[in-house]
Short mmCIF file of C-alpha atoms in Angstrom, two decimals:
data_model
loop_
_atom_site.label_atom_id
_atom_site.label_comp_id
_atom_site.label_asym_id
_atom_site.label_seq_id
_atom_site.Cartn_x
_atom_site.Cartn_y
_atom_site.Cartn_z
CA UNK A 168 87.48 76.61 -2.00
CA UNK A 169 89.06 76.12 -5.20
CA UNK A 170 86.42 77.84 -7.30
CA UNK A 171 87.16 81.05 -4.67
CA UNK A 172 90.91 80.77 -5.75
CA UNK A 173 90.09 80.68 -9.43
CA UNK A 174 88.10 83.57 -9.22
CA UNK A 175 90.86 85.42 -7.55
CA UNK A 176 93.31 84.63 -10.05
CA UNK A 177 90.96 86.19 -12.53
CA UNK A 178 91.10 89.29 -10.34
CA UNK A 179 94.62 89.45 -10.07
CA UNK A 180 94.94 89.68 -14.03
CA UNK A 181 92.36 92.42 -14.45
CA UNK A 182 92.92 95.80 -15.27
CA UNK A 183 93.38 98.00 -12.19
CA UNK A 184 93.22 101.34 -13.46
CA UNK A 185 90.87 103.66 -11.71
CA UNK A 186 88.38 105.70 -13.48
CA UNK A 187 89.26 109.64 -13.80
CA UNK A 188 88.06 112.50 -15.15
CA UNK A 189 90.48 114.79 -17.17
CA UNK A 190 90.11 118.33 -17.65
CA UNK A 191 91.54 117.57 -21.40
CA UNK A 192 89.40 118.20 -23.96
CA UNK A 193 86.82 120.32 -21.77
CA UNK A 194 86.78 123.96 -23.43
CA UNK A 195 88.24 126.84 -21.75
CA UNK A 196 84.86 128.50 -21.73
CA UNK A 197 83.36 125.60 -19.87
CA UNK A 198 86.20 125.59 -17.13
CA UNK A 199 85.54 129.18 -16.51
CA UNK A 200 82.02 128.47 -16.14
CA UNK A 201 82.36 125.76 -13.72
CA UNK A 202 84.97 127.85 -11.60
CA UNK A 203 82.54 130.66 -11.53
CA UNK A 204 79.98 128.34 -10.46
CA UNK A 205 81.86 126.97 -7.52
CA UNK A 206 83.35 130.17 -6.78
CA UNK A 207 80.25 132.89 -6.68
CA UNK A 208 82.41 135.74 -5.41
CA UNK A 209 84.73 135.50 -7.99
CA UNK A 210 83.05 137.70 -11.02
CA UNK A 211 82.32 140.73 -8.59
CA UNK A 212 86.18 140.43 -7.47
CA UNK A 213 87.52 140.40 -10.92
CA UNK A 214 85.20 143.47 -11.99
CA UNK A 215 86.24 145.54 -8.45
CA UNK A 216 89.99 145.06 -9.65
CA UNK A 217 89.48 145.60 -13.10
CA UNK A 218 87.63 149.04 -11.84
CA UNK A 219 90.36 149.85 -9.79
CA UNK A 220 92.99 149.51 -12.43
CA UNK A 221 91.24 151.43 -15.20
CA UNK A 222 90.62 154.39 -12.90
CA UNK A 223 94.27 153.92 -11.28
CA UNK A 224 95.63 154.33 -15.00
CA UNK A 225 93.25 157.20 -15.94
CA UNK A 226 93.89 159.06 -12.58
CA UNK A 227 97.40 157.79 -11.62
CA UNK A 228 98.77 158.16 -8.04
CA UNK A 229 95.66 160.36 -6.77
CA UNK A 230 93.19 157.35 -7.43
CA UNK A 231 95.59 154.79 -5.94
CA UNK A 232 96.18 156.88 -2.72
CA UNK A 233 95.09 154.89 0.35
CA UNK A 234 93.15 157.79 1.47
CA UNK A 235 91.29 157.74 -1.57
CA UNK A 236 90.61 153.97 -1.36
CA UNK A 237 89.70 154.31 2.45
CA UNK A 238 87.42 157.15 1.52
CA UNK A 239 85.55 154.97 -0.95
CA UNK A 240 85.04 152.55 2.00
CA UNK A 241 83.71 155.14 4.41
CA UNK A 242 81.23 156.03 1.54
CA UNK A 243 79.84 152.42 1.10
CA UNK A 244 79.63 151.75 4.71
CA UNK A 245 76.01 151.96 5.18
CA UNK A 246 75.05 150.52 1.76
CA UNK A 247 77.29 147.57 2.56
CA UNK A 248 75.48 146.92 5.72
CA UNK A 249 71.88 147.05 4.26
CA UNK A 250 73.49 145.08 1.46
CA UNK A 251 74.12 142.25 3.79
CA UNK A 252 70.54 142.51 5.09
CA UNK A 253 69.06 142.50 1.62
CA UNK A 254 71.47 139.31 0.67
CA UNK A 255 69.92 137.21 3.17
CA UNK A 256 66.32 137.63 1.93
CA UNK A 257 67.41 137.44 -1.70
CA UNK A 258 69.32 134.06 -0.83
CA UNK A 259 65.76 132.80 -0.03
CA UNK A 260 64.33 133.72 -3.57
CA UNK A 261 62.54 136.92 -1.96
CA UNK A 262 63.30 140.49 -1.82
CA UNK A 263 63.15 143.13 0.94
CA UNK A 264 61.99 146.83 -0.56
CA UNK A 265 61.19 148.06 2.97
CA UNK A 266 64.88 147.80 4.56
CA UNK A 267 65.69 151.20 3.61
CA UNK A 268 62.73 152.76 5.53
CA UNK A 269 63.35 150.16 8.38
CA UNK A 270 66.73 151.67 8.59
CA UNK A 271 65.15 155.26 8.80
CA UNK A 272 62.43 154.87 11.03
CA UNK A 273 64.92 152.77 13.64
CA UNK A 274 67.52 155.95 13.70
CA UNK A 275 64.34 158.28 14.23
CA UNK A 276 63.53 155.83 17.28
CA UNK A 277 67.25 155.98 18.61
CA UNK A 278 67.29 159.78 18.22
CA UNK A 279 63.89 160.44 19.92
CA UNK A 280 64.32 157.90 22.65
CA UNK A 281 67.82 159.40 23.62
CA UNK A 282 67.18 162.91 23.17
CA UNK A 283 63.65 163.82 23.35
CA UNK A 284 62.64 161.42 25.89
CA UNK A 285 66.15 161.49 27.57
CA UNK A 286 66.52 157.85 28.25
CA UNK A 287 69.92 156.43 28.38
CA UNK A 288 71.48 155.97 24.85
CA UNK A 289 71.98 152.08 25.16
CA UNK A 290 68.41 151.63 25.90
CA UNK A 291 67.63 153.98 22.65
CA UNK A 292 69.96 151.65 20.55
CA UNK A 293 68.04 148.52 21.83
CA UNK A 294 64.85 150.19 21.15
CA UNK A 295 65.91 150.92 17.37
CA UNK A 296 67.13 147.58 16.96
CA UNK A 297 63.99 146.25 18.41
CA UNK A 298 61.77 148.33 16.30
CA UNK A 299 64.00 147.11 13.26
CA UNK A 300 63.54 143.29 14.35
CA UNK A 301 59.70 143.77 14.57
CA UNK A 302 59.47 145.22 11.11
CA UNK A 303 61.07 142.55 9.77
CA UNK A 304 59.27 139.83 12.04
CA UNK A 305 55.98 141.31 10.06
CA UNK A 306 57.40 140.65 6.99
CA UNK A 307 58.88 137.36 7.65
CA UNK A 308 55.18 136.46 8.94
CA UNK A 309 53.27 137.57 6.07
CA UNK A 310 55.61 135.97 3.48
CA UNK A 311 56.26 132.73 5.34
CA UNK A 312 52.72 132.28 7.18
CA UNK A 313 50.48 134.09 4.99
CA UNK A 314 52.13 132.98 1.35
CA UNK A 315 52.09 136.32 0.24
CA UNK A 316 54.69 137.29 -2.31
CA UNK A 317 57.95 139.09 -0.89
CA UNK A 318 57.73 141.82 -3.36
CA UNK A 319 53.87 142.43 -2.60
CA UNK A 320 54.41 142.12 1.05
CA UNK A 321 57.61 144.40 1.36
CA UNK A 322 56.12 147.18 -0.87
CA UNK A 323 53.32 147.26 1.36
CA UNK A 324 55.38 147.50 4.48
CA UNK A 325 57.68 150.10 2.49
CA UNK A 326 54.59 152.43 2.51
CA UNK A 327 53.43 151.75 5.99
CA UNK A 328 56.75 152.26 7.75
CA UNK A 329 57.31 155.18 5.85
CA UNK A 330 54.04 156.86 6.71
CA UNK A 331 54.60 155.75 10.24
CA UNK A 332 58.25 157.52 10.28
CA UNK A 333 56.72 160.79 9.21
CA UNK A 334 53.88 160.80 11.39
CA UNK A 335 55.67 159.66 14.50
CA UNK A 336 58.84 162.12 13.86
CA UNK A 337 56.33 165.09 12.53
CA UNK A 338 59.19 165.35 9.99
CA UNK A 339 61.46 166.89 12.46
CA UNK A 340 65.50 166.65 12.19
CA UNK A 341 67.24 165.78 15.32
CA UNK A 342 70.47 168.09 14.72
CA UNK A 343 74.19 167.20 14.84
CA UNK A 344 75.07 169.29 17.54
CA UNK A 345 72.28 167.72 19.72
CA UNK A 346 73.48 164.20 19.27
CA UNK A 347 76.84 165.05 20.13
CA UNK A 348 75.56 166.91 23.46
CA UNK A 349 73.26 164.34 24.66
CA UNK A 350 73.73 161.01 23.17
CA UNK A 351 77.19 160.94 21.74
CA UNK A 352 76.90 157.00 21.73
CA UNK A 353 75.08 157.39 18.57
CA UNK A 354 77.91 158.94 16.72
CA UNK A 355 80.05 155.72 17.89
CA UNK A 356 80.75 154.83 14.28
CA UNK A 357 81.89 157.97 13.18
CA UNK A 358 84.90 157.60 15.15
CA UNK A 359 88.13 157.19 13.05
CA UNK A 360 91.57 156.20 13.18
CA UNK A 361 94.56 156.24 11.01
CA UNK A 362 96.77 153.40 9.44
CA UNK A 363 99.62 155.46 7.85
CA UNK A 364 97.84 157.93 5.30
CA UNK A 365 94.40 155.69 5.51
CA UNK A 366 91.55 156.71 7.38
CA UNK A 367 89.00 154.17 8.74
CA UNK A 368 85.92 154.79 10.77
CA UNK A 369 84.56 152.39 13.32
CA UNK A 370 81.59 152.11 10.53
CA UNK A 371 83.78 150.55 8.06
CA UNK A 372 85.26 147.93 10.43
CA UNK A 373 81.64 147.35 11.54
CA UNK A 374 80.71 146.67 8.24
CA UNK A 375 83.49 144.37 7.31
CA UNK A 376 82.94 142.11 10.49
CA UNK A 377 79.41 142.06 9.77
CA UNK A 378 79.97 140.59 6.28
CA UNK A 379 82.65 138.10 7.61
CA UNK A 380 80.22 137.05 10.29
CA UNK A 381 77.28 136.17 8.11
CA UNK A 382 79.81 134.57 5.92
CA UNK A 383 80.84 132.30 8.66
CA UNK A 384 77.13 131.74 9.72
CA UNK A 385 75.83 131.12 5.97
CA UNK A 386 78.91 128.55 5.03
CA UNK A 387 79.50 126.80 8.43
CA UNK A 388 76.16 126.33 10.27
CA UNK A 389 73.28 124.29 9.65
CA UNK A 390 71.00 127.48 9.61
CA UNK A 391 73.11 128.85 6.51
CA UNK A 392 72.75 125.77 4.62
CA UNK A 393 68.96 125.77 5.25
CA UNK A 394 68.95 129.20 4.04
CA UNK A 395 70.39 128.22 0.56
CA UNK A 396 68.31 125.06 0.53
CA UNK A 397 65.19 127.24 1.11
CA UNK A 398 66.12 129.54 -1.63
CA UNK A 399 67.21 127.03 -4.28
CA UNK A 400 64.20 124.74 -3.92
CA UNK A 401 61.71 125.41 -0.94
CA UNK A 402 59.49 121.82 -1.63
CA UNK A 403 62.93 120.21 -1.67
CA UNK A 404 63.87 121.68 1.62
CA UNK A 405 60.82 120.92 3.10
CA UNK A 406 60.66 117.22 2.27
CA UNK A 407 64.43 116.99 3.36
CA UNK A 408 62.91 118.10 7.06
CA UNK A 409 64.01 121.68 6.92
CA UNK A 410 61.44 124.18 8.62
CA UNK A 411 61.15 126.49 6.16
CA UNK A 412 58.42 128.56 7.40
CA UNK A 413 60.93 128.99 10.41
CA UNK A 414 63.61 129.77 8.29
CA UNK A 415 62.09 132.75 6.18
CA UNK A 416 60.66 134.12 9.69
CA UNK A 417 64.39 134.17 10.95
CA UNK A 418 65.76 135.53 7.93
CA UNK A 419 63.42 138.48 7.44
CA UNK A 420 63.83 139.24 11.22
CA UNK A 421 67.50 139.46 10.83
CA UNK A 422 67.46 141.38 8.05
CA UNK A 423 65.08 143.93 10.21
CA UNK A 424 67.79 144.05 13.16
CA UNK A 425 70.69 144.43 10.23
CA UNK A 426 69.15 147.55 8.76
CA UNK A 427 68.38 149.15 12.29
CA UNK A 428 72.16 148.37 13.00
CA UNK A 429 72.70 150.10 9.65
CA UNK A 430 70.73 153.09 11.10
CA UNK A 431 73.31 153.25 13.89
CA UNK A 432 76.07 153.42 11.47
CA UNK A 433 74.04 156.13 9.50
CA UNK A 434 73.79 158.41 12.33
CA UNK A 435 77.64 158.19 12.68
CA UNK A 436 78.07 158.82 9.17
CA UNK A 437 75.67 161.59 8.47
CA UNK A 438 75.69 163.29 12.04
CA UNK A 439 72.11 164.49 11.92
CA UNK A 440 69.09 162.23 12.05
CA UNK A 441 66.57 163.11 9.31
CA UNK A 442 63.11 161.39 8.90
CA UNK A 443 63.04 162.82 5.00
CA UNK A 444 66.13 160.43 4.34
CA UNK A 445 63.59 157.82 3.90
CA UNK A 446 63.32 159.01 0.75
CA UNK A 447 66.65 158.38 -0.37
CA UNK A 448 67.39 155.24 -2.48
CA UNK A 449 69.21 153.32 0.14
CA UNK A 450 67.31 150.32 -0.92
CA UNK A 451 67.67 150.16 -4.37
CA UNK A 452 71.53 150.78 -3.83
CA UNK A 453 71.45 147.77 -1.47
CA UNK A 454 69.78 145.73 -4.12
CA UNK A 455 72.42 147.05 -6.75
CA UNK A 456 75.17 146.26 -4.55
CA UNK A 457 73.73 142.70 -3.75
CA UNK A 458 72.80 142.02 -7.36
CA UNK A 459 76.31 143.51 -8.98
CA UNK A 460 77.89 141.03 -6.23
CA UNK A 461 76.49 138.25 -7.68
CA UNK A 462 73.71 137.12 -5.38
CA UNK A 463 71.06 135.45 -7.61
CA UNK A 464 67.74 136.61 -7.70
CA UNK A 465 66.44 133.44 -8.27
CA UNK A 466 67.75 132.21 -4.85
CA UNK A 467 70.16 129.66 -3.45
CA UNK A 468 73.32 130.81 -4.96
CA UNK A 469 75.84 133.52 -4.38
CA UNK A 470 78.28 134.61 -1.63
CA UNK A 471 77.94 137.55 0.51
CA UNK A 472 81.46 138.68 -0.04
CA UNK A 473 80.08 139.49 -3.59
CA UNK A 474 77.82 141.91 -1.85
CA UNK A 475 80.79 143.57 -0.24
CA UNK A 476 82.71 143.87 -3.48
CA UNK A 477 79.57 144.80 -5.34
CA UNK A 478 79.20 147.54 -3.02
CA UNK A 479 82.87 148.47 -3.41
CA UNK A 480 82.47 148.40 -7.18
CA UNK A 481 79.56 150.91 -7.14
CA UNK A 482 82.11 152.85 -4.81
CA UNK A 483 84.99 152.90 -7.08
CA UNK A 484 83.00 153.77 -10.27
CA UNK A 485 81.28 156.62 -8.18
CA UNK A 486 84.41 158.06 -7.01
CA UNK A 487 86.42 157.40 -10.28
CA UNK A 488 83.79 159.37 -12.13
CA UNK A 489 83.86 162.40 -9.91
CA UNK A 490 87.41 162.67 -9.77
CA UNK A 491 87.36 162.50 -13.66
CA UNK A 492 84.76 165.24 -13.44
CA UNK A 493 82.30 163.13 -15.62
CA UNK A 494 78.35 163.98 -15.90
CA UNK A 495 76.85 162.08 -12.71
CA UNK A 496 74.30 160.51 -15.27
CA UNK A 497 77.26 158.57 -16.34
CA UNK A 498 77.45 156.74 -12.84
CA UNK A 499 73.44 155.63 -13.17
CA UNK A 500 74.38 154.47 -17.06
CA UNK A 501 77.18 152.11 -15.90
CA UNK A 502 75.14 150.99 -12.54
CA UNK A 503 72.46 150.25 -15.09
CA UNK A 504 74.95 148.28 -17.55
CA UNK A 505 76.67 146.53 -14.42
CA UNK A 506 73.31 145.18 -13.32
CA UNK A 507 72.03 143.80 -16.41
CA UNK A 508 75.57 142.15 -17.03
CA UNK A 509 75.68 140.52 -13.53
CA UNK A 510 71.90 138.97 -14.34
CA UNK A 511 73.46 137.76 -17.61
CA UNK A 512 76.49 136.24 -16.13
CA UNK A 513 74.15 134.86 -13.37
CA UNK A 514 72.09 133.05 -15.94
CA UNK A 515 74.91 131.61 -17.90
CA UNK A 516 76.74 130.31 -14.74
CA UNK A 517 73.51 128.44 -13.77
CA UNK A 518 73.42 126.69 -16.94
CA UNK A 519 76.61 124.81 -15.65
CA UNK A 520 74.77 121.90 -14.57
CA UNK A 521 72.53 121.54 -17.46
#
């Protein structure tokens, strides 16, 4: 007992200061690197704000008007929804080259089921979503269970779905007037309302709500954490008990469903339903928005909010250059610069743990 009391007396006289890690002495560049690593959406948000300021200064009140800014949102609605689908896949260190044509064939299915076959529009929408989901399921099965590279798989399904789209539709466009007359529900996301001088469409609202929903799922559910884990290190994820095959299958399937939802949004935006829009570079635009938005192509890092900011950056640059009367090729050039810069910044941020 005496020994214990002596021991306690020694402790009473010991140093009770707690070890702490101060930021003093840490270079500003390192602190910025740590901040950007912990807040992936910060870089695209900063770039977006700078782009708005630069074009605002160059164009004055014309650019800063609420009408112009909401018009940008309307123009990126389709790409924003597709970007959300692409984000899920890229977070698993994969890529989906087929979501653009999945969107187009889903729109063609919706249009033909509702107008050509005369089936109720809600059933037509469900049919389109089902087709998109099945296309995504095929991609997921080939990637997860057949162990084929995502790039090769989706390049193959891109060709298959595109050919199927043209064969099924006979490359016939369904006119805007026919959609309005027989299936007005397909134009749902074209509906607009005013907030002062701002004009918002239901397509814009749907894009924002979808991104917020996916942000919540990715950050506050077990499935979302599993998606990040599979993208960061699939072997470690498997050893920790995560069913990596199931995660990949669900990611690609959900991506296909979201692409089909983008089809519904695109019908509202474009009016008519054209199978030939399959040759439009929607998929490339979605990948661009995702990469500029800070989603790492190596998987496991990034925020889906960044994808929304990335799509807005492209929209702001495009609108700003158009209003300045610049050559359209400047948009292409600046987009290429932004993509390379985004990947370079991602590589630099990833070194924070080294």
